[in-house]
Every structure is written in C-alpha cells, then in structure tokens.
JSON list of C-alpha atoms in Angstrom, two decimals:
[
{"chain": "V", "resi": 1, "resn": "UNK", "atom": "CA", "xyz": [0.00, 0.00, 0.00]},
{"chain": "V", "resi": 2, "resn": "UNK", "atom": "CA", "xyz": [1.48, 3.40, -0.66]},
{"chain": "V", "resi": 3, "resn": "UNK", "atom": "CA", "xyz": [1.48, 5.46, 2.18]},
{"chain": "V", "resi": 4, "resn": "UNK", "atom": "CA", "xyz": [0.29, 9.30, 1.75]},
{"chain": "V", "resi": 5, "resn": "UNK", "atom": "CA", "xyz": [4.02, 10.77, 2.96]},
{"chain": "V", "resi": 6, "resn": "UNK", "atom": "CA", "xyz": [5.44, 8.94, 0.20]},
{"chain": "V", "resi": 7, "resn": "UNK", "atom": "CA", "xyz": [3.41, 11.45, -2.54]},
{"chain": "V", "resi": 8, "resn": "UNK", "atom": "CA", "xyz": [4.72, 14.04, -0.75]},
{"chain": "V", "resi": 9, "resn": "UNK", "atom": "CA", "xyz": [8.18, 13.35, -0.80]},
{"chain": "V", "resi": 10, "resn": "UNK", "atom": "CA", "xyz": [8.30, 12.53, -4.32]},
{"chain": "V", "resi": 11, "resn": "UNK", "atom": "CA", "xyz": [6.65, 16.04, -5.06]},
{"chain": "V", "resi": 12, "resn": "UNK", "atom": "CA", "xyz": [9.21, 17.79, -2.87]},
{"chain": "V", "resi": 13, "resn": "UNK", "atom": "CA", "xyz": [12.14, 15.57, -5.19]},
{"chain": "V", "resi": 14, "resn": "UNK", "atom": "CA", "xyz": [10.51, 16.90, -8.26]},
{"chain": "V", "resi": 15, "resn": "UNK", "atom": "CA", "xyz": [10.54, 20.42, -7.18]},
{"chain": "V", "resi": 16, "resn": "UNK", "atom": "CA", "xyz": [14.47, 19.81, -6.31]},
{"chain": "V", "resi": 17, "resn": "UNK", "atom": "CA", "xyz": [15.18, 18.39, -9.26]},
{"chain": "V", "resi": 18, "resn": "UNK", "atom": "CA", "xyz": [13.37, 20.81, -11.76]},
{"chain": "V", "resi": 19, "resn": "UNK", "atom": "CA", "xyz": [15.58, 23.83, -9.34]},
{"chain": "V", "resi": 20, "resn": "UNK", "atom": "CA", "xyz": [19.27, 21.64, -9.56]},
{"chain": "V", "resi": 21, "resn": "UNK", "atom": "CA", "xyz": [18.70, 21.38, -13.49]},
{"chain": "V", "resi": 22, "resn": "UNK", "atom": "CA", "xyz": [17.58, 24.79, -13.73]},
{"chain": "V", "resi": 23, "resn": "UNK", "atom": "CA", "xyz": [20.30, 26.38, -12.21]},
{"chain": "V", "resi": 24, "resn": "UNK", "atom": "CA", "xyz": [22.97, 23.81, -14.42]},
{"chain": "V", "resi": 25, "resn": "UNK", "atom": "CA", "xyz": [21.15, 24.79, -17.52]},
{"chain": "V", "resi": 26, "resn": "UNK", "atom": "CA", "xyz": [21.89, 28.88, -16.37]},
{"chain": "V", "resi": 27, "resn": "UNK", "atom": "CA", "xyz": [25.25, 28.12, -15.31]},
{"chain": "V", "resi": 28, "resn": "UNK", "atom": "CA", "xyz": [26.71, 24.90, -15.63]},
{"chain": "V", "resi": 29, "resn": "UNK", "atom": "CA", "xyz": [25.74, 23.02, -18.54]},
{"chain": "V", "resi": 30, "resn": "UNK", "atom": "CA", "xyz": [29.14, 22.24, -20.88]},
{"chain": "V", "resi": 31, "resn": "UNK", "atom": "CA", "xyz": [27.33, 23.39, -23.96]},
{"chain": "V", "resi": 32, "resn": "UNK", "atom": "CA", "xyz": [25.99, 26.81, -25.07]},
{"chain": "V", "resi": 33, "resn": "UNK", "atom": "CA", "xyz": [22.23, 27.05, -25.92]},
{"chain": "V", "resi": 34, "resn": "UNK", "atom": "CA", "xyz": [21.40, 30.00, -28.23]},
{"chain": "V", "resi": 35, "resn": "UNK", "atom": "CA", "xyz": [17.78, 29.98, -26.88]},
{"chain": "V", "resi": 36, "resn": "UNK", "atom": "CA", "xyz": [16.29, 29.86, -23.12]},
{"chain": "V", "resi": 37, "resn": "UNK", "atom": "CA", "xyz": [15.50, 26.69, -21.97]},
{"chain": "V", "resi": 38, "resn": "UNK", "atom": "CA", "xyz": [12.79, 26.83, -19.00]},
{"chain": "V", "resi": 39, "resn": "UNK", "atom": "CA", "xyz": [12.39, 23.67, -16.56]},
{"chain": "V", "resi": 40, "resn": "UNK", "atom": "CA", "xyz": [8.41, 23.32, -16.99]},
{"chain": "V", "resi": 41, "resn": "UNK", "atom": "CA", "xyz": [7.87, 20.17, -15.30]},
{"chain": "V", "resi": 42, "resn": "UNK", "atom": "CA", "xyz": [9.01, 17.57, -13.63]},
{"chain": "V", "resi": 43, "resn": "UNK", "atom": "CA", "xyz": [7.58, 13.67, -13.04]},
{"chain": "V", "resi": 44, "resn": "UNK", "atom": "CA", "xyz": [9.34, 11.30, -11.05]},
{"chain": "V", "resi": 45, "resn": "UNK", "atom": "CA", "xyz": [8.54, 8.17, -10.43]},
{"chain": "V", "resi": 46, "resn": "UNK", "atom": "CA", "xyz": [7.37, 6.62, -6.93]},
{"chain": "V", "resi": 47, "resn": "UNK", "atom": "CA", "xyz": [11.11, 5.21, -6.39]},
{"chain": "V", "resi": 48, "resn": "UNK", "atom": "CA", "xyz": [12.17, 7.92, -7.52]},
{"chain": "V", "resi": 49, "resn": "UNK", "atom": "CA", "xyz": [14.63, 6.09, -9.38]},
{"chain": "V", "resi": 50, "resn": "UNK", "atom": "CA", "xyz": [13.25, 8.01, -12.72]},
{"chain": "V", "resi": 51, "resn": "UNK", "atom": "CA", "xyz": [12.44, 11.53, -13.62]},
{"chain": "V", "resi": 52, "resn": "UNK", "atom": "CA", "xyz": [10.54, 12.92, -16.80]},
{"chain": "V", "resi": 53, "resn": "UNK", "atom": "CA", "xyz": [11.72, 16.57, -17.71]},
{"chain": "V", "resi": 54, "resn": "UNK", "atom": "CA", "xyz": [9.42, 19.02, -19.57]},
{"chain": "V", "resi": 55, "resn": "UNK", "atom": "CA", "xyz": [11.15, 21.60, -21.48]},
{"chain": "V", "resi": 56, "resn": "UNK", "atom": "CA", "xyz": [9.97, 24.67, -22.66]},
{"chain": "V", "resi": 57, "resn": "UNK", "atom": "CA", "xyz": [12.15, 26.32, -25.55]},
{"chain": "V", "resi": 58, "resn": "UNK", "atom": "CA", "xyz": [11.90, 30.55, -26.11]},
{"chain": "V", "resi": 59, "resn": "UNK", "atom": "CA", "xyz": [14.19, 31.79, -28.76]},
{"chain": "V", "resi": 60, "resn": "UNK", "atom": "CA", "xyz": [16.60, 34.44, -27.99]},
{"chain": "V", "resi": 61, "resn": "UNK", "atom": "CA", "xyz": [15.90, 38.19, -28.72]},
{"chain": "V", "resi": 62, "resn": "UNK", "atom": "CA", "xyz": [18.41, 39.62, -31.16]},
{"chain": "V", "resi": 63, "resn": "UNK", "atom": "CA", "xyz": [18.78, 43.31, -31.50]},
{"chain": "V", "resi": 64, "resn": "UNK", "atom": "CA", "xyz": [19.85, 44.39, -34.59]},
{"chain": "V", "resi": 65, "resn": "UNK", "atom": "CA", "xyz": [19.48, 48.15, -35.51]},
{"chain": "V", "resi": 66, "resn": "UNK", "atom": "CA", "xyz": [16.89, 48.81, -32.35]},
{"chain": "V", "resi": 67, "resn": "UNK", "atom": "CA", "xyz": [15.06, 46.45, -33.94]},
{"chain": "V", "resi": 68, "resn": "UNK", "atom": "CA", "xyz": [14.36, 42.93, -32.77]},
{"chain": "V", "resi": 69, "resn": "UNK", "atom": "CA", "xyz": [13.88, 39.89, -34.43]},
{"chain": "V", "resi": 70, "resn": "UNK", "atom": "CA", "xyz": [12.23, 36.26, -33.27]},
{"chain": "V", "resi": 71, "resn": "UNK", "atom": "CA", "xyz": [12.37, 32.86, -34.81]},
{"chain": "V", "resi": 72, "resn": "UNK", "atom": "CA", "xyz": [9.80, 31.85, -37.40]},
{"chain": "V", "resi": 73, "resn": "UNK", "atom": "CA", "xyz": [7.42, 29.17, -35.44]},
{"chain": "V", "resi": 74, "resn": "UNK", "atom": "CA", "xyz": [8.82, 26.57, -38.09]},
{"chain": "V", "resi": 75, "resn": "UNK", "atom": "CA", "xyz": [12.30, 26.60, -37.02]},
{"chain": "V", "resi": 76, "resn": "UNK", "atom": "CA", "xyz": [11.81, 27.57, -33.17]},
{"chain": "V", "resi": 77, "resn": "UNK", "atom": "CA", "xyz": [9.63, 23.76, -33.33]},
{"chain": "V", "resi": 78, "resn": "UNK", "atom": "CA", "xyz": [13.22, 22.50, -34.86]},
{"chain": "V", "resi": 79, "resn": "UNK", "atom": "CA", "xyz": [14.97, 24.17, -31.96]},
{"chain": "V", "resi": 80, "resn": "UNK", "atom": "CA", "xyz": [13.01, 22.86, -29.73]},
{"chain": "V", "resi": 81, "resn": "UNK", "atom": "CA", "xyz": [13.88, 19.11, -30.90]},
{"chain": "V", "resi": 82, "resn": "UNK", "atom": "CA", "xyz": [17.63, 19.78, -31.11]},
{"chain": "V", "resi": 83, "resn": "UNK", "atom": "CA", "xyz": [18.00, 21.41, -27.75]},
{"chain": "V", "resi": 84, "resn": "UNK", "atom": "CA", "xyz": [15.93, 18.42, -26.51]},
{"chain": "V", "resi": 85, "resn": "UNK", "atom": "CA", "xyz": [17.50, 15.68, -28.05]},
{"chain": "V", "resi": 86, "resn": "UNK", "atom": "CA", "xyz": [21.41, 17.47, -27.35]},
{"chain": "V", "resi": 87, "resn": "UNK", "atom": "CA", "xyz": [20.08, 17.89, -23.50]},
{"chain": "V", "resi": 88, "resn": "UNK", "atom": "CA", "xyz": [19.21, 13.44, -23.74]},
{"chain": "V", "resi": 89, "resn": "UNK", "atom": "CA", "xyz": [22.97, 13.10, -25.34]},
{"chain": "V", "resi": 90, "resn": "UNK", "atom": "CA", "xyz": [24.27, 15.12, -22.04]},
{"chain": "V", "resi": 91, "resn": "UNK", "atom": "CA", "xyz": [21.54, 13.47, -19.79]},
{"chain": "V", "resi": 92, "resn": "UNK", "atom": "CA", "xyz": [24.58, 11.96, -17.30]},
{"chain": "V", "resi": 93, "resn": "UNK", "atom": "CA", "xyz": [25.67, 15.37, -17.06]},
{"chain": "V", "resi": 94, "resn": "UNK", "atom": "CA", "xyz": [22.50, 16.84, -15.31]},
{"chain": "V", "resi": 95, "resn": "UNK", "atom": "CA", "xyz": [22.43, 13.11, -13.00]},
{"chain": "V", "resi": 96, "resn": "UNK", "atom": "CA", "xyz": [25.86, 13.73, -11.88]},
{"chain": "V", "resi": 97, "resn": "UNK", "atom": "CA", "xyz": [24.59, 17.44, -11.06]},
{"chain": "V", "resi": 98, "resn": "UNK", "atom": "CA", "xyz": [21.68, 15.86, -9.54]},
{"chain": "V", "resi": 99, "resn": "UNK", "atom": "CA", "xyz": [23.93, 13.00, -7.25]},
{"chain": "V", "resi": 100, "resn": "UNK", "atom": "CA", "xyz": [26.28, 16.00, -6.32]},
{"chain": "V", "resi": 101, "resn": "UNK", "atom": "CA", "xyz": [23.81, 18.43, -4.85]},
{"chain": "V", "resi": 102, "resn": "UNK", "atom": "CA", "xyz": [20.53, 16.29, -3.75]},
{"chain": "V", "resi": 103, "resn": "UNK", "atom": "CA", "xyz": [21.24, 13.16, -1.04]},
{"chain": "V", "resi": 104, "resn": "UNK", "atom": "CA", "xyz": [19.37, 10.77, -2.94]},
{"chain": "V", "resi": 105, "resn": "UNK", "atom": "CA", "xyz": [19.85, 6.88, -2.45]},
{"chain": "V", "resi": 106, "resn": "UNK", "atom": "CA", "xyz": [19.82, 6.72, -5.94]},
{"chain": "V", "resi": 107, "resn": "UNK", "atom": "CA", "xyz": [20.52, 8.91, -8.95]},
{"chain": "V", "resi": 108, "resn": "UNK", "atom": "CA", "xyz": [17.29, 9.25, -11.09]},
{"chain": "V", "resi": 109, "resn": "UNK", "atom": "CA", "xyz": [17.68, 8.51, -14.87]},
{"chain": "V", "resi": 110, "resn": "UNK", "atom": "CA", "xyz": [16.80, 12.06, -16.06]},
{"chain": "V", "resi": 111, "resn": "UNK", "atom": "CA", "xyz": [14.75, 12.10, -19.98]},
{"chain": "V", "resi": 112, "resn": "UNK", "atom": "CA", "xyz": [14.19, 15.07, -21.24]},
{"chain": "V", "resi": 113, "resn": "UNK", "atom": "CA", "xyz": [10.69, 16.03, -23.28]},
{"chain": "V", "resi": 114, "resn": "UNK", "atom": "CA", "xyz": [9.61, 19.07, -24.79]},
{"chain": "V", "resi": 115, "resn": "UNK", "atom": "CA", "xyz": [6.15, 20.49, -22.91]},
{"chain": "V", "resi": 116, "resn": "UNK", "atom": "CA", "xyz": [3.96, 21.81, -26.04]},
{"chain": "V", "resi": 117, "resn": "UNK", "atom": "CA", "xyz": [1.47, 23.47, -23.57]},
{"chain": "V", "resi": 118, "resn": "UNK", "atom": "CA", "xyz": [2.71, 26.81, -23.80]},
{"chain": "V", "resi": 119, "resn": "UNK", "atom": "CA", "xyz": [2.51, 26.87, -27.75]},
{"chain": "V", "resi": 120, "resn": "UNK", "atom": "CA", "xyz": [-1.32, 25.31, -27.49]},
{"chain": "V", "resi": 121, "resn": "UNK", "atom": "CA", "xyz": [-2.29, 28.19, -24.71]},
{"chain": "V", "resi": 122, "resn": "UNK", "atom": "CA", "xyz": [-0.41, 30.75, -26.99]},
{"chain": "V", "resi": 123, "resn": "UNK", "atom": "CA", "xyz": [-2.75, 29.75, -30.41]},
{"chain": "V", "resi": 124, "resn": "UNK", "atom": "CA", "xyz": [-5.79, 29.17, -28.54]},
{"chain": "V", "resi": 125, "resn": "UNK", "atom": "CA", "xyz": [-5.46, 33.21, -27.23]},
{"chain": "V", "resi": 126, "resn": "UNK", "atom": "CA", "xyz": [-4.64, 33.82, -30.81]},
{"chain": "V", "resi": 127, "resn": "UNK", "atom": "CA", "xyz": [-7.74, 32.03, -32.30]},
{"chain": "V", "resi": 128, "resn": "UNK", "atom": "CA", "xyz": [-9.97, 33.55, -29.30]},
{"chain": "V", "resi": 129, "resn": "UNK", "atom": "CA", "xyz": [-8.54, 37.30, -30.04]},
{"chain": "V", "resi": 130, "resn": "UNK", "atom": "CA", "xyz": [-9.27, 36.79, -33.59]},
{"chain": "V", "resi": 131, "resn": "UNK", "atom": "CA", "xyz": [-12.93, 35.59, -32.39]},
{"chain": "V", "resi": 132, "resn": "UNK", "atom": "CA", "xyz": [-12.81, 38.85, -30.62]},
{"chain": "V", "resi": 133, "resn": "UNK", "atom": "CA", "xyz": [-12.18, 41.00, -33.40]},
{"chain": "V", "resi": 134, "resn": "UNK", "atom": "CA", "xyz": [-14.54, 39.28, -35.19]},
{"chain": "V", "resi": 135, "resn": "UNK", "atom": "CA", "xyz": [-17.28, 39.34, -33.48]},
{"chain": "V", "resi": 136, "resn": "UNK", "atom": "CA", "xyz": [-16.17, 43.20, -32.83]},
{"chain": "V", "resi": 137, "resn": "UNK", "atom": "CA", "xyz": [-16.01, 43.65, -36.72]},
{"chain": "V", "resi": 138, "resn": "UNK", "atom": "CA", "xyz": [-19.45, 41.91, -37.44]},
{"chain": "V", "resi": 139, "resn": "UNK", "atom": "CA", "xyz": [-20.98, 44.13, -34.25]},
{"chain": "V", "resi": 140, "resn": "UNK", "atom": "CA", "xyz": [-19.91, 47.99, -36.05]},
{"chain": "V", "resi": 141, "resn": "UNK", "atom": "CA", "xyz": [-21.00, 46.63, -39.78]},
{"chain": "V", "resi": 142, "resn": "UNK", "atom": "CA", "xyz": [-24.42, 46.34, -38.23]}
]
C-alpha cells in the first residue's frame, strides 16, 4: 500500500530536481544554448529512481538596428527538438549534477521532453482574439 508521505516526498524531489537542473542549464551546462530553456515540469517516479523533464524552448531576442527579431514558429519547433534531443545526449551530465547536490539513495535517470502546452495556450489566445475582433467587426458593420 502506498502510504500518503510517500506522494509528498516525491513532489518535494521533483521540485528539487526541476531547481538543480535549472540552475545547471543557467550556469553549468558544458554546452551553449542559443535559446532559453525553461524547466516546466518535472515527473518522477514513486522510487524515484526516474524523472521525466518538460522543457519549454523561447528563442533568444536579437537586437539588430533597435530592432528585434524572433524565430519563425517553423524553425523555433526544430529548436526545440535539437535542444531536446542534445540535453538526452548530455543526460549523465545533469544526474551527476543531480547525485552531487541532492542526497538521494539513488541517482534518477533524467529524460528530457519538450512540454507543447505553452505553444497550445499561446494559439488558442490567438484564435480567441481573432474571435474577438470578429465578433467586434461583425458588431460595427451592423
């Protein structure tokens, strides 16, 4: 039977976790990113032997000329892959972080996914602003 404290423990792992590979991705991770990787998520399982890493990807502004530029949506969905699939290759890295700085029995295997939520929230506001407008448009013509 699984006790209750047990659920909370592995929720307090997960939020120590998804704070050790944040702050390795900011400053200690032996590659360079050229975007900003946030820690969305983390999902461990109950022995905690396990974790399941959500990722979400933002492009770096560039300022060029007071102006800046973004990433088409097309290649920031390619970034997102690479960065996720480089962060897998370098997965031992971010245990190794994880064994140095938690006091865990044992080291989760850390996998890394990409969390897609914040691109559906961001195009269902789009499509429910261009409702808006709509419906705004349709209102004046009558």
């Amino acid at each position: 039977m699984k006790n209750t404290g047990d659920g909370r423990r592995v929720h307090r792992v997960e939020k120590e976790v998804q704070s050790v590979i944040g702050m390795h991705l900011i400053s200690g991770f032996s590659q360079r990113l050229s975007v900003f990787v946030n820690v969305s998520k983390v999902i461990m399982a109950g022995d905690l032997r396990s974790a399941k890493i959500y990722l979400t990807v933002l492009p770096k502004w560039q300022q060029e000329s007071e102006e800046f530029e973004i990433k088409s949506s097309s290649e920031e969905l390619t970034s997102t892959a690479e960065v996720v699939s480089l962060l897998n290759e370098y997965a031992f890295e971010f245990q190794n972080k994880i064994s140095s700085e938690l006091k865990l029995r044992y080291v989760p295997k850390v996998k890394f996914y990409a969390d897609l939520s914040t691109e559906k929230v961001i195009q269902v506001d789009s499509l429910l602003s261009q409702i808006s407008n709509d419906n705004k448009n349709n209102t004046e013509d009558q």
